[in-house]
PQR file of N, CA, C, O and H, with PARSE charges and radii, in Angstrom:
ATOM      1  N   MET A   1     -34.313  41.088  -4.613 -0.4000 1.5000
ATOM      2  CA  MET A   1     -33.046  40.495  -4.252 -0.0000 2.0000
ATOM      3  C   MET A   1     -31.946  41.121  -5.086  0.5500 1.7000
ATOM      4  O   MET A   1     -32.099  41.404  -6.274 -0.5500 1.4000
ATOM      5  N   LYS A   2     -30.826  41.323  -4.401 -0.4000 1.5000
ATOM      6  CA  LYS A   2     -29.671  41.857  -5.089 -0.0000 2.0000
ATOM      7  C   LYS A   2     -28.940  40.751  -5.824  0.5500 1.7000
ATOM      8  O   LYS A   2     -28.787  39.648  -5.299 -0.5500 1.4000
ATOM      9  H   LYS A   2     -30.701  41.092  -3.436  0.4000 1.0000
ATOM     10  N   PRO A   3     -28.494  41.034  -7.015 -0.5600 1.5000
ATOM     11  CA  PRO A   3     -27.673  40.015  -7.684  0.2800 2.0000
ATOM     12  C   PRO A   3     -26.323  39.919  -6.981  0.5500 1.7000
ATOM     13  O   PRO A   3     -25.718  40.927  -6.620 -0.5500 1.4000
ATOM     14  N   THR A   4     -25.874  38.699  -6.799 -0.4000 1.5000
ATOM     15  CA  THR A   4     -24.575  38.511  -6.143 -0.0000 2.0000
ATOM     16  C   THR A   4     -23.476  38.527  -7.195  0.5500 1.7000
ATOM     17  O   THR A   4     -23.635  37.971  -8.282 -0.5500 1.4000
ATOM     18  H   THR A   4     -26.366  37.879  -7.093  0.4000 1.0000
ATOM     19  N   PRO A   5     -22.362  39.168  -6.866 -0.5600 1.5000
ATOM     20  CA  PRO A   5     -21.270  39.187  -7.835  0.2800 2.0000
ATOM     21  C   PRO A   5     -20.687  37.780  -7.992  0.5500 1.7000
ATOM     22  O   PRO A   5     -20.717  36.969  -7.066 -0.5500 1.4000
ATOM     23  N   ASN A   6     -20.169  37.520  -9.164 -0.4000 1.5000
ATOM     24  CA  ASN A   6     -19.560  36.216  -9.414 -0.0000 2.0000
ATOM     25  C   ASN A   6     -18.253  36.126  -8.639  0.5500 1.7000
ATOM     26  O   ASN A   6     -17.345  36.935  -8.830 -0.5500 1.4000
ATOM     27  H   ASN A   6     -20.145  38.178  -9.916  0.4000 1.0000
ATOM     28  N   LYS A   7     -18.175  35.150  -7.780 -0.4000 1.5000
ATOM     29  CA  LYS A   7     -16.959  34.923  -7.007 -0.0000 2.0000
ATOM     30  C   LYS A   7     -16.187  33.786  -7.661  0.5500 1.7000
ATOM     31  O   LYS A   7     -16.778  32.833  -8.168 -0.5500 1.4000
ATOM     32  H   LYS A   7     -18.913  34.493  -7.625  0.4000 1.0000
ATOM     33  N   PRO A   8     -14.875  33.892  -7.645 -0.5600 1.5000
ATOM     34  CA  PRO A   8     -14.117  32.761  -8.201  0.2800 2.0000
ATOM     35  C   PRO A   8     -14.358  31.519  -7.348  0.5500 1.7000
ATOM     36  O   PRO A   8     -14.401  31.587  -6.119 -0.5500 1.4000
ATOM     37  N   ARG A   9     -14.512  30.403  -8.016 -0.4000 1.5000
ATOM     38  CA  ARG A   9     -14.753  29.152  -7.298 -0.0000 2.0000
ATOM     39  C   ARG A   9     -13.460  28.618  -6.716  0.5500 1.7000
ATOM     40  O   ARG A   9     -12.386  28.756  -7.302 -0.5500 1.4000
ATOM     41  H   ARG A   9     -14.477  30.348  -9.014  0.4000 1.0000
ATOM     42  N   LYS A  10     -13.587  28.018  -5.573 -0.4000 1.5000
ATOM     43  CA  LYS A  10     -12.434  27.353  -4.975 -0.0000 2.0000
ATOM     44  C   LYS A  10     -12.176  26.067  -5.743  0.5500 1.7000
ATOM     45  O   LYS A  10     -13.106  25.405  -6.204 -0.5500 1.4000
ATOM     46  H   LYS A  10     -14.460  27.907  -5.097  0.4000 1.0000
ATOM     47  N   LYS A  11     -10.909  25.727  -5.872 -0.4000 1.5000
ATOM     48  CA  LYS A  11     -10.578  24.465  -6.517 -0.0000 2.0000
ATOM     49  C   LYS A  11     -10.974  23.328  -5.592  0.5500 1.7000
ATOM     50  O   LYS A  11     -10.805  23.408  -4.375 -0.5500 1.4000
ATOM     51  H   LYS A  11     -10.154  26.265  -5.497  0.4000 1.0000
ATOM     52  N   ALA A  12     -11.493  22.286  -6.178 -0.4000 1.5000
ATOM     53  CA  ALA A  12     -11.873  21.114  -5.386 -0.0000 2.0000
ATOM     54  C   ALA A  12     -10.626  20.486  -4.793  0.5500 1.7000
ATOM     55  O   ALA A  12      -9.587  20.411  -5.450 -0.5500 1.4000
ATOM     56  H   ALA A  12     -11.631  22.221  -7.167  0.4000 1.0000
ATOM     57  N   ALA A  13     -10.729  20.042  -3.572 -0.4000 1.5000
ATOM     58  CA  ALA A  13      -9.596  19.386  -2.917 -0.0000 2.0000
ATOM     59  C   ALA A  13      -9.263  18.100  -3.653  0.5500 1.7000
ATOM     60  O   ALA A  13     -10.149  17.317  -3.995 -0.5500 1.4000
ATOM     61  H   ALA A  13     -11.572  20.103  -3.039  0.4000 1.0000
ATOM     62  N   GLN A  14      -7.997  17.898  -3.887 -0.4000 1.5000
ATOM     63  CA  GLN A  14      -7.549  16.693  -4.567 -0.0000 2.0000
ATOM     64  C   GLN A  14      -7.446  15.554  -3.558  0.5500 1.7000
ATOM     65  O   GLN A  14      -7.025  15.774  -2.423 -0.5500 1.4000
ATOM     66  H   GLN A  14      -7.277  18.534  -3.608  0.4000 1.0000
ATOM     67  N   PRO A  15      -7.818  14.359  -3.951 -0.5600 1.5000
ATOM     68  CA  PRO A  15      -7.656  13.229  -3.027  0.2800 2.0000
ATOM     69  C   PRO A  15      -6.168  12.966  -2.815  0.5500 1.7000
ATOM     70  O   PRO A  15      -5.350  13.265  -3.685 -0.5500 1.4000
ATOM     71  N   PRO A  16      -5.822  12.409  -1.667 -0.5600 1.5000
ATOM     72  CA  PRO A  16      -4.401  12.135  -1.419  0.2800 2.0000
ATOM     73  C   PRO A  16      -3.866  11.115  -2.419  0.5500 1.7000
ATOM     74  O   PRO A  16      -4.595  10.251  -2.908 -0.5500 1.4000
ATOM     75  N   ALA A  17      -2.593  11.238  -2.702 -0.4000 1.5000
ATOM     76  CA  ALA A  17      -1.960  10.298  -3.626 -0.0000 2.0000
ATOM     77  C   ALA A  17      -1.943   8.914  -2.991  0.5500 1.7000
ATOM     78  O   ALA A  17      -1.768   8.795  -1.778 -0.5500 1.4000
ATOM     79  H   ALA A  17      -2.001  11.939  -2.305  0.4000 1.0000
ATOM     80  N   PRO A  18      -2.120   7.871  -3.786 -0.5600 1.5000
ATOM     81  CA  PRO A  18      -2.078   6.513  -3.219  0.2800 2.0000
ATOM     82  C   PRO A  18      -0.666   6.214  -2.718  0.5500 1.7000
ATOM     83  O   PRO A  18       0.311   6.712  -3.277 -0.5500 1.4000
ATOM     84  N   PRO A  19      -0.556   5.403  -1.667 -0.5600 1.5000
ATOM     85  CA  PRO A  19       0.773   5.083  -1.152  0.2800 2.0000
ATOM     86  C   PRO A  19       1.561   4.260  -2.164  0.5500 1.7000
ATOM     87  O   PRO A  19       0.993   3.548  -2.991 -0.5500 1.4000
ATOM     88  N   ALA A  20       2.873   4.374  -2.077 -0.4000 1.5000
ATOM     89  CA  ALA A  20       3.740   3.605  -2.977 -0.0000 2.0000
ATOM     90  C   ALA A  20       3.595   2.124  -2.657  0.5500 1.7000
ATOM     91  O   ALA A  20       3.499   1.736  -1.493 -0.5500 1.4000
ATOM     92  H   ALA A  20       3.335   4.952  -1.405  0.4000 1.0000
ATOM     93  N   MET A  21       3.582   1.317  -3.683 -0.4000 1.5000
ATOM     94  CA  MET A  21       3.499  -0.125  -3.485 -0.0000 2.0000
ATOM     95  C   MET A  21       4.810  -0.605  -2.867  0.5500 1.7000
ATOM     96  O   MET A  21       5.847   0.044  -3.002 -0.5500 1.4000
ATOM     97  H   MET A  21       3.660   1.632  -4.628  0.4000 1.0000
ATOM     98  N   GLU A  22       4.752  -1.728  -2.200 -0.4000 1.5000
ATOM     99  CA  GLU A  22       5.899  -2.241  -1.463 -0.0000 2.0000
ATOM    100  C   GLU A  22       6.243  -3.644  -1.953  0.5500 1.7000
ATOM    101  O   GLU A  22       5.355  -4.465  -2.182 -0.5500 1.4000
ATOM    102  H   GLU A  22       3.909  -2.255  -2.090  0.4000 1.0000
ATOM    103  N   GLN A  23       7.545  -3.914  -2.111 -0.4000 1.5000
ATOM    104  CA  GLN A  23       7.968  -5.255  -2.512 -0.0000 2.0000
ATOM    105  C   GLN A  23       8.286  -6.061  -1.266  0.5500 1.7000
ATOM    106  O   GLN A  23       8.990  -5.593  -0.370 -0.5500 1.4000
ATOM    107  H   GLN A  23       8.267  -3.247  -1.925  0.4000 1.0000
ATOM    108  N   VAL A  24       7.763  -7.274  -1.219 -0.4000 1.5000
ATOM    109  CA  VAL A  24       8.034  -8.199  -0.114 -0.0000 2.0000
ATOM    110  C   VAL A  24       8.507  -9.517  -0.705  0.5500 1.7000
ATOM    111  O   VAL A  24       8.253  -9.812  -1.873 -0.5500 1.4000
ATOM    112  H   VAL A  24       7.191  -7.654  -1.946  0.4000 1.0000
ATOM    113  N   ILE A  25       9.193 -10.301   0.106 -0.4000 1.5000
ATOM    114  CA  ILE A  25       9.683 -11.614  -0.313 -0.0000 2.0000
ATOM    115  C   ILE A  25       8.986 -12.663   0.554  0.5500 1.7000
ATOM    116  O   ILE A  25       9.022 -12.585   1.782 -0.5500 1.4000
ATOM    117  H   ILE A  25       9.400 -10.061   1.055  0.4000 1.0000
ATOM    118  N   LEU A  26       8.359 -13.633  -0.086 -0.4000 1.5000
ATOM    119  CA  LEU A  26       7.651 -14.667   0.665 -0.0000 2.0000
ATOM    120  C   LEU A  26       8.624 -15.508   1.488  0.5500 1.7000
ATOM    121  O   LEU A  26       9.662 -15.941   0.988 -0.5500 1.4000
ATOM    122  H   LEU A  26       8.329 -13.696  -1.083  0.4000 1.0000
ATOM    123  N   ALA A  27       8.280 -15.732   2.746 -0.4000 1.5000
ATOM    124  CA  ALA A  27       9.080 -16.574   3.626 -0.0000 2.0000
ATOM    125  C   ALA A  27       8.574 -18.019   3.595  0.5500 1.7000
ATOM    126  O   ALA A  27       9.293 -18.944   3.970 -0.5500 1.4000
ATOM    127  H   ALA A  27       7.437 -15.380   3.152  0.4000 1.0000
ATOM    128  N   ARG A  28       7.340 -18.200   3.148 -0.4000 1.5000
ATOM    129  CA  ARG A  28       6.767 -19.537   3.018 -0.0000 2.0000
ATOM    130  C   ARG A  28       5.780 -19.531   1.867  0.5500 1.7000
ATOM    131  O   ARG A  28       5.425 -18.470   1.354 -0.5500 1.4000
ATOM    132  H   ARG A  28       6.755 -17.448   2.843  0.4000 1.0000
ATOM    133  N   GLU A  29       5.339 -20.700   1.462 -0.4000 1.5000
ATOM    134  CA  GLU A  29       4.394 -20.793   0.348 -0.0000 2.0000
ATOM    135  C   GLU A  29       3.138 -20.001   0.675  0.5500 1.7000
ATOM    136  O   GLU A  29       2.672 -19.986   1.814 -0.5500 1.4000
ATOM    137  H   GLU A  29       5.627 -21.562   1.879  0.4000 1.0000
ATOM    138  N   HIS A  30       2.595 -19.341  -0.350 -0.4000 1.5000
ATOM    139  CA  HIS A  30       1.419 -18.500  -0.150 -0.0000 2.0000
ATOM    140  C   HIS A  30       0.635 -18.430  -1.452  0.5500 1.7000
ATOM    141  O   HIS A  30       1.217 -18.414  -2.537 -0.5500 1.4000
ATOM    142  H   HIS A  30       2.974 -19.352  -1.275  0.4000 1.0000
ATOM    143  N   GLU A  31      -0.687 -18.390  -1.339 -0.4000 1.5000
ATOM    144  CA  GLU A  31      -1.519 -18.223  -2.523 -0.0000 2.0000
ATOM    145  C   GLU A  31      -1.759 -16.735  -2.729  0.5500 1.7000
ATOM    146  O   GLU A  31      -2.306 -16.061  -1.856 -0.5500 1.4000
ATOM    147  H   GLU A  31      -1.160 -18.403  -0.458  0.4000 1.0000
ATOM    148  N   HIS A  32      -1.349 -16.223  -3.888 -0.4000 1.5000
ATOM    149  CA  HIS A  32      -1.501 -14.807  -4.220 -0.0000 2.0000
ATOM    150  C   HIS A  32      -2.222 -14.700  -5.554  0.5500 1.7000
ATOM    151  O   HIS A  32      -1.774 -15.250  -6.560 -0.5500 1.4000
ATOM    152  H   HIS A  32      -0.904 -16.770  -4.597  0.4000 1.0000
ATOM    153  N   LEU A  33      -3.337 -13.989  -5.553 -0.4000 1.5000
ATOM    154  CA  LEU A  33      -4.165 -13.825  -6.750 -0.0000 2.0000
ATOM    155  C   LEU A  33      -4.528 -15.172  -7.378  0.5500 1.7000
ATOM    156  O   LEU A  33      -4.519 -15.332  -8.598 -0.5500 1.4000
ATOM    157  H   LEU A  33      -3.701 -13.543  -4.735  0.4000 1.0000
ATOM    158  N   GLY A  34      -4.851 -16.142  -6.505 -0.4000 1.5000
ATOM    159  CA  GLY A  34      -5.306 -17.442  -6.972 -0.0000 2.0000
ATOM    160  C   GLY A  34      -4.210 -18.381  -7.433  0.5500 1.7000
ATOM    161  O   GLY A  34      -4.504 -19.443  -7.982 -0.5500 1.4000
ATOM    162  H   GLY A  34      -4.859 -16.013  -5.514  0.4000 1.0000
ATOM    163  N   GLU A  35      -2.955 -18.019  -7.224 -0.4000 1.5000
ATOM    164  CA  GLU A  35      -1.843 -18.855  -7.671 -0.0000 2.0000
ATOM    165  C   GLU A  35      -0.887 -19.099  -6.503  0.5500 1.7000
ATOM    166  O   GLU A  35      -0.470 -18.157  -5.829 -0.5500 1.4000
ATOM    167  H   GLU A  35      -2.716 -17.157  -6.778  0.4000 1.0000
ATOM    168  N   LYS A  36      -0.541 -20.374  -6.268 -0.4000 1.5000
ATOM    169  CA  LYS A  36       0.399 -20.684  -5.187 -0.0000 2.0000
ATOM    170  C   LYS A  36       1.793 -20.242  -5.582  0.5500 1.7000
ATOM    171  O   LYS A  36       2.273 -20.552  -6.672 -0.5500 1.4000
ATOM    172  H   LYS A  36      -0.880 -21.139  -6.815  0.4000 1.0000
ATOM    173  N   ARG A  37       2.433 -19.519  -4.687 -0.4000 1.5000
ATOM    174  CA  ARG A  37       3.778 -19.014  -4.933 -0.0000 2.0000
ATOM    175  C   ARG A  37       4.733 -19.637  -3.918  0.5500 1.7000
ATOM    176  O   ARG A  37       4.384 -19.736  -2.742 -0.5500 1.4000
ATOM    177  H   ARG A  37       2.043 -19.267  -3.801  0.4000 1.0000
ATOM    178  N   PRO A  38       5.942 -20.067  -4.340 -0.5600 1.5000
ATOM    179  CA  PRO A  38       6.897 -20.694  -3.421  0.2800 2.0000
ATOM    180  C   PRO A  38       7.635 -19.649  -2.575  0.5500 1.7000
ATOM    181  O   PRO A  38       7.635 -18.464  -2.907 -0.5500 1.4000
ATOM    182  N   PRO A  39       8.266 -20.098  -1.475 -0.5600 1.5000
ATOM    183  CA  PRO A  39       9.078 -19.176  -0.672  0.2800 2.0000
ATOM    184  C   PRO A  39      10.157 -18.536  -1.548  0.5500 1.7000
ATOM    185  O   PRO A  39      10.671 -19.158  -2.477 -0.5500 1.4000
ATOM    186  N   GLY A  40      10.487 -17.285  -1.234 -0.4000 1.5000
ATOM    187  CA  GLY A  40      11.505 -16.565  -1.992 -0.0000 2.0000
ATOM    188  C   GLY A  40      10.947 -15.761  -3.154  0.5500 1.7000
ATOM    189  O   GLY A  40      11.680 -15.012  -3.799 -0.5500 1.4000
ATOM    190  H   GLY A  40      10.069 -16.780  -0.479  0.4000 1.0000
ATOM    191  N   THR A  41       9.649 -15.910  -3.428 -0.4000 1.5000
ATOM    192  CA  THR A  41       9.024 -15.171  -4.518 -0.0000 2.0000
ATOM    193  C   THR A  41       8.808 -13.717  -4.108  0.5500 1.7000
ATOM    194  O   THR A  41       8.238 -13.458  -3.048 -0.5500 1.4000
ATOM    195  H   THR A  41       9.053 -16.519  -2.905  0.4000 1.0000
ATOM    196  N   PRO A  42       9.256 -12.758  -4.931 -0.5600 1.5000
ATOM    197  CA  PRO A  42       8.966 -11.358  -4.617  0.2800 2.0000
ATOM    198  C   PRO A  42       7.553 -10.996  -5.078  0.5500 1.7000
ATOM    199  O   PRO A  42       7.112 -11.427  -6.143 -0.5500 1.4000
ATOM    200  N   LEU A  43       6.857 -10.211  -4.277 -0.4000 1.5000
ATOM    201  CA  LEU A  43       5.530  -9.704  -4.622 -0.0000 2.0000
ATOM    202  C   LEU A  43       5.522  -8.196  -4.411  0.5500 1.7000
ATOM    203  O   LEU A  43       6.208  -7.694  -3.521 -0.5500 1.4000
ATOM    204  H   LEU A  43       7.215  -9.861  -3.411  0.4000 1.0000
ATOM    205  N   VAL A  44       4.764  -7.477  -5.209 -0.4000 1.5000
ATOM    206  CA  VAL A  44       4.578  -6.041  -5.020 -0.0000 2.0000
ATOM    207  C   VAL A  44       3.139  -5.856  -4.563  0.5500 1.7000
ATOM    208  O   VAL A  44       2.193  -6.182  -5.281 -0.5500 1.4000
ATOM    209  H   VAL A  44       4.207  -7.885  -5.932  0.4000 1.0000
ATOM    210  N   VAL A  45       2.991  -5.321  -3.341 -0.4000 1.5000
ATOM    211  CA  VAL A  45       1.668  -5.213  -2.727 -0.0000 2.0000
ATOM    212  C   VAL A  45       1.493  -3.839  -2.071  0.5500 1.7000
ATOM    213  O   VAL A  45       2.458  -3.098  -1.884 -0.5500 1.4000
ATOM    214  H   VAL A  45       3.759  -5.056  -2.758  0.4000 1.0000
ATOM    215  N   HIS A  46       0.258  -3.523  -1.731 -0.4000 1.5000
ATOM    216  CA  HIS A  46      -0.081  -2.300  -1.001 -0.0000 2.0000
ATOM    217  C   HIS A  46       0.582  -2.363   0.379  0.5500 1.7000
ATOM    218  O   HIS A  46       0.697  -3.453   0.939 -0.5500 1.4000
ATOM    219  H   HIS A  46      -0.525  -4.126  -1.883  0.4000 1.0000
ATOM    220  N   PRO A  47       1.017  -1.241   0.942 -0.5600 1.5000
ATOM    221  CA  PRO A  47       1.674  -1.255   2.251  0.2800 2.0000
ATOM    222  C   PRO A  47       0.859  -1.922   3.366  0.5500 1.7000
ATOM    223  O   PRO A  47       1.436  -2.578   4.233 -0.5500 1.4000
ATOM    224  N   GLU A  48      -0.460  -1.766   3.358 -0.4000 1.5000
ATOM    225  CA  GLU A  48      -1.281  -2.416   4.388 -0.0000 2.0000
ATOM    226  C   GLU A  48      -1.291  -3.932   4.202  0.5500 1.7000
ATOM    227  O   GLU A  48      -1.321  -4.679   5.181 -0.5500 1.4000
ATOM    228  H   GLU A  48      -0.928  -1.232   2.653  0.4000 1.0000
ATOM    229  N   THR A  49      -1.267  -4.380   2.966 -0.4000 1.5000
ATOM    230  CA  THR A  49      -1.184  -5.814   2.694 -0.0000 2.0000
ATOM    231  C   THR A  49       0.159  -6.348   3.160  0.5500 1.7000
ATOM    232  O   THR A  49       0.231  -7.427   3.748 -0.5500 1.4000
ATOM    233  H   THR A  49      -1.244  -3.774   2.172  0.4000 1.0000
ATOM    234  N   ALA A  50       1.227  -5.596   2.899 -0.4000 1.5000
ATOM    235  CA  ALA A  50       2.566  -6.001   3.340 -0.0000 2.0000
ATOM    236  C   ALA A  50       2.608  -6.103   4.867  0.5500 1.7000
ATOM    237  O   ALA A  50       3.191  -7.039   5.412 -0.5500 1.4000
ATOM    238  H   ALA A  50       1.169  -4.719   2.421  0.4000 1.0000
ATOM    239  N   ARG A  51       1.993  -5.144   5.552 -0.4000 1.5000
ATOM    240  CA  ARG A  51       1.952  -5.168   7.023 -0.0000 2.0000
ATOM    241  C   ARG A  51       1.229  -6.421   7.505  0.5500 1.7000
ATOM    242  O   ARG A  51       1.691  -7.085   8.433 -0.5500 1.4000
ATOM    243  H   ARG A  51       1.519  -4.383   5.109  0.4000 1.0000
ATOM    244  N   TRP A  52       0.097  -6.747   6.880 -0.4000 1.5000
ATOM    245  CA  TRP A  52      -0.666  -7.928   7.274 -0.0000 2.0000
ATOM    246  C   TRP A  52       0.127  -9.199   7.003  0.5500 1.7000
ATOM    247  O   TRP A  52       0.162 -10.098   7.844 -0.5500 1.4000
ATOM    248  H   TRP A  52      -0.278  -6.207   6.127  0.4000 1.0000
ATOM    249  N   LEU A  53       0.765  -9.283   5.837 -0.4000 1.5000
ATOM    250  CA  LEU A  53       1.560 -10.473   5.511 -0.0000 2.0000
ATOM    251  C   LEU A  53       2.689 -10.675   6.526  0.5500 1.7000
ATOM    252  O   LEU A  53       2.998 -11.812   6.884 -0.5500 1.4000
ATOM    253  H   LEU A  53       0.737  -8.553   5.154  0.4000 1.0000
ATOM    254  N   ARG A  54       3.308  -9.578   6.994 -0.4000 1.5000
ATOM    255  CA  ARG A  54       4.349  -9.687   8.024 -0.0000 2.0000
ATOM    256  C   ARG A  54       3.746 -10.167   9.346  0.5500 1.7000
ATOM    257  O   ARG A  54       4.327 -11.002  10.038 -0.5500 1.4000
ATOM    258  H   ARG A  54       3.057  -8.655   6.703  0.4000 1.0000
ATOM    259  N   ALA A  55       2.579  -9.629   9.683 -0.4000 1.5000
ATOM    260  CA  ALA A  55       1.935  -9.975  10.953 -0.0000 2.0000
ATOM    261  C   ALA A  55       1.585 -11.466  11.028  0.5500 1.7000
ATOM    262  O   ALA A  55       1.639 -12.061  12.104 -0.5500 1.4000
ATOM    263  H   ALA A  55       2.107  -8.951   9.121  0.4000 1.0000
ATOM    264  N   VAL A  56       1.232 -12.063   9.903 -0.4000 1.5000
ATOM    265  CA  VAL A  56       0.867 -13.481   9.910 -0.0000 2.0000
ATOM    266  C   VAL A  56       2.047 -14.380   9.551  0.5500 1.7000
ATOM    267  O   VAL A  56       1.894 -15.599   9.470 -0.5500 1.4000
ATOM    268  H   VAL A  56       1.188 -11.579   9.029  0.4000 1.0000
ATOM    269  N   GLY A  57       3.226 -13.786   9.335 -0.4000 1.5000
ATOM    270  CA  GLY A  57       4.435 -14.566   9.117 -0.0000 2.0000
ATOM    271  C   GLY A  57       4.637 -15.118   7.720  0.5500 1.7000
ATOM    272  O   GLY A  57       5.424 -16.046   7.530 -0.5500 1.4000
ATOM    273  H   GLY A  57       3.350 -12.796   9.401  0.4000 1.0000
ATOM    274  N   VAL A  58       3.937 -14.562   6.736 -0.4000 1.5000
ATOM    275  CA  VAL A  58       4.070 -15.059   5.370 -0.0000 2.0000
ATOM    276  C   VAL A  58       5.297 -14.465   4.687  0.5500 1.7000
ATOM    277  O   VAL A  58       5.909 -15.108   3.834 -0.5500 1.4000
ATOM    278  H   VAL A  58       3.298 -13.808   6.891  0.4000 1.0000
ATOM    279  N   VAL A  59       5.653 -13.247   5.060 -0.4000 1.5000
ATOM    280  CA  VAL A  59       6.845 -12.607   4.487 -0.0000 2.0000
ATOM    281  C   VAL A  59       7.837 -12.279   5.599  0.5500 1.7000
ATOM    282  O   VAL A  59       7.483 -12.224   6.776 -0.5500 1.4000
ATOM    283  H   VAL A  59       5.156 -12.725   5.753  0.4000 1.0000
ATOM    284  N   SER A  60       9.061 -12.066   5.202 -0.4000 1.5000
ATOM    285  CA  SER A  60      10.101 -11.726   6.165 -0.0000 2.0000
ATOM    286  C   SER A  60       9.792 -10.360   6.792  0.5500 1.7000
ATOM    287  O   SER A  60       9.244  -9.480   6.128 -0.5500 1.4000
ATOM    288  H   SER A  60       9.348 -12.110   4.245  0.4000 1.0000
ATOM    289  N   PRO A  61      10.144 -10.185   8.067 -0.5600 1.5000
ATOM    290  CA  PRO A  61       9.926  -8.880   8.700  0.2800 2.0000
ATOM    291  C   PRO A  61      10.808  -7.820   8.046  0.5500 1.7000
ATOM    292  O   PRO A  61      11.780  -8.137   7.361 -0.5500 1.4000
ATOM    293  N   LEU A  62      10.456  -6.571   8.267 -0.4000 1.5000
ATOM    294  CA  LEU A  62      11.269  -5.479   7.718 -0.0000 2.0000
ATOM    295  C   LEU A  62      12.682  -5.583   8.270  0.5500 1.7000
ATOM    296  O   LEU A  62      12.860  -5.895   9.448 -0.5500 1.4000
ATOM    297  H   LEU A  62       9.666  -6.313   8.824  0.4000 1.0000
ATOM    298  N   PRO A  63      13.687  -5.328   7.444 -0.5600 1.5000
ATOM    299  CA  PRO A  63      15.047  -5.364   7.961  0.2800 2.0000
ATOM    300  C   PRO A  63      15.255  -4.225   8.965  0.5500 1.7000
ATOM    301  O   PRO A  63      14.757  -3.115   8.772 -0.5500 1.4000
ATOM    302  N   THR A  64      15.976  -4.508  10.007 -0.4000 1.5000
ATOM    303  CA  THR A  64      16.246  -3.471  11.004 -0.0000 2.0000
ATOM    304  C   THR A  64      17.659  -2.972  10.803  0.5500 1.7000
ATOM    305  O   THR A  64      18.559  -3.726  10.433 -0.5500 1.4000
ATOM    306  H   THR A  64      16.380  -5.409  10.164  0.4000 1.0000
ATOM    307  N   THR A  65      17.836  -1.699  11.052 -0.4000 1.5000
ATOM    308  CA  THR A  65      19.175  -1.123  10.927 -0.0000 2.0000
ATOM    309  C   THR A  65      19.657  -0.724  12.306  0.5500 1.7000
ATOM    310  O   THR A  65      18.886  -0.223  13.125 -0.5500 1.4000
ATOM    311  H   THR A  65      17.106  -1.086  11.352  0.4000 1.0000
ATOM    312  N   THR A  66      20.915  -0.945  12.552 -0.4000 1.5000
ATOM    313  CA  THR A  66      21.497  -0.564  13.836 -0.0000 2.0000
ATOM    314  C   THR A  66      22.684   0.341  13.583  0.5500 1.7000
ATOM    315  O   THR A  66      23.401   0.194  12.593 -0.5500 1.4000
ATOM    316  H   THR A  66      21.541  -1.352  11.887  0.4000 1.0000
ATOM    317  N   LYS A  67      22.881   1.277  14.491 -0.4000 1.5000
ATOM    318  CA  LYS A  67      24.025   2.153  14.379 -0.0000 2.0000
ATOM    319  C   LYS A  67      25.185   1.546  15.154  0.5500 1.7000
ATOM    320  O   LYS A  67      25.000   1.004  16.243 -0.5500 1.4000
ATOM    321  H   LYS A  67      22.299   1.397  15.296  0.4000 1.0000
ATOM    322  N   ASP A  68      26.366   1.640  14.592 -0.4000 1.5000
ATOM    323  CA  ASP A  68      27.559   1.113  15.268 -0.0000 2.0000
ATOM    324  C   ASP A  68      27.982   2.000  16.401  0.5500 1.7000
ATOM    325  O   ASP A  68      28.967   1.709  17.079 -0.5500 1.4000
ATOM    326  H   ASP A  68      26.516   2.080  13.707  0.4000 1.0000
TER
END
């Protein structure tokens, strides 16, 4: 067998960066991390958690912008 020349190794692919956390404001009382929080409480959560909280009506929907 022929010896194979040393080839430079490819760099391992880096995992994607985690998404930025999102701040939401509770629209009604909600238990978060085992503690009941009153309406108006700001929480910082993962974007998928924020989407779910909006879907079930626990937090206010995303503000919409309109062009004049």
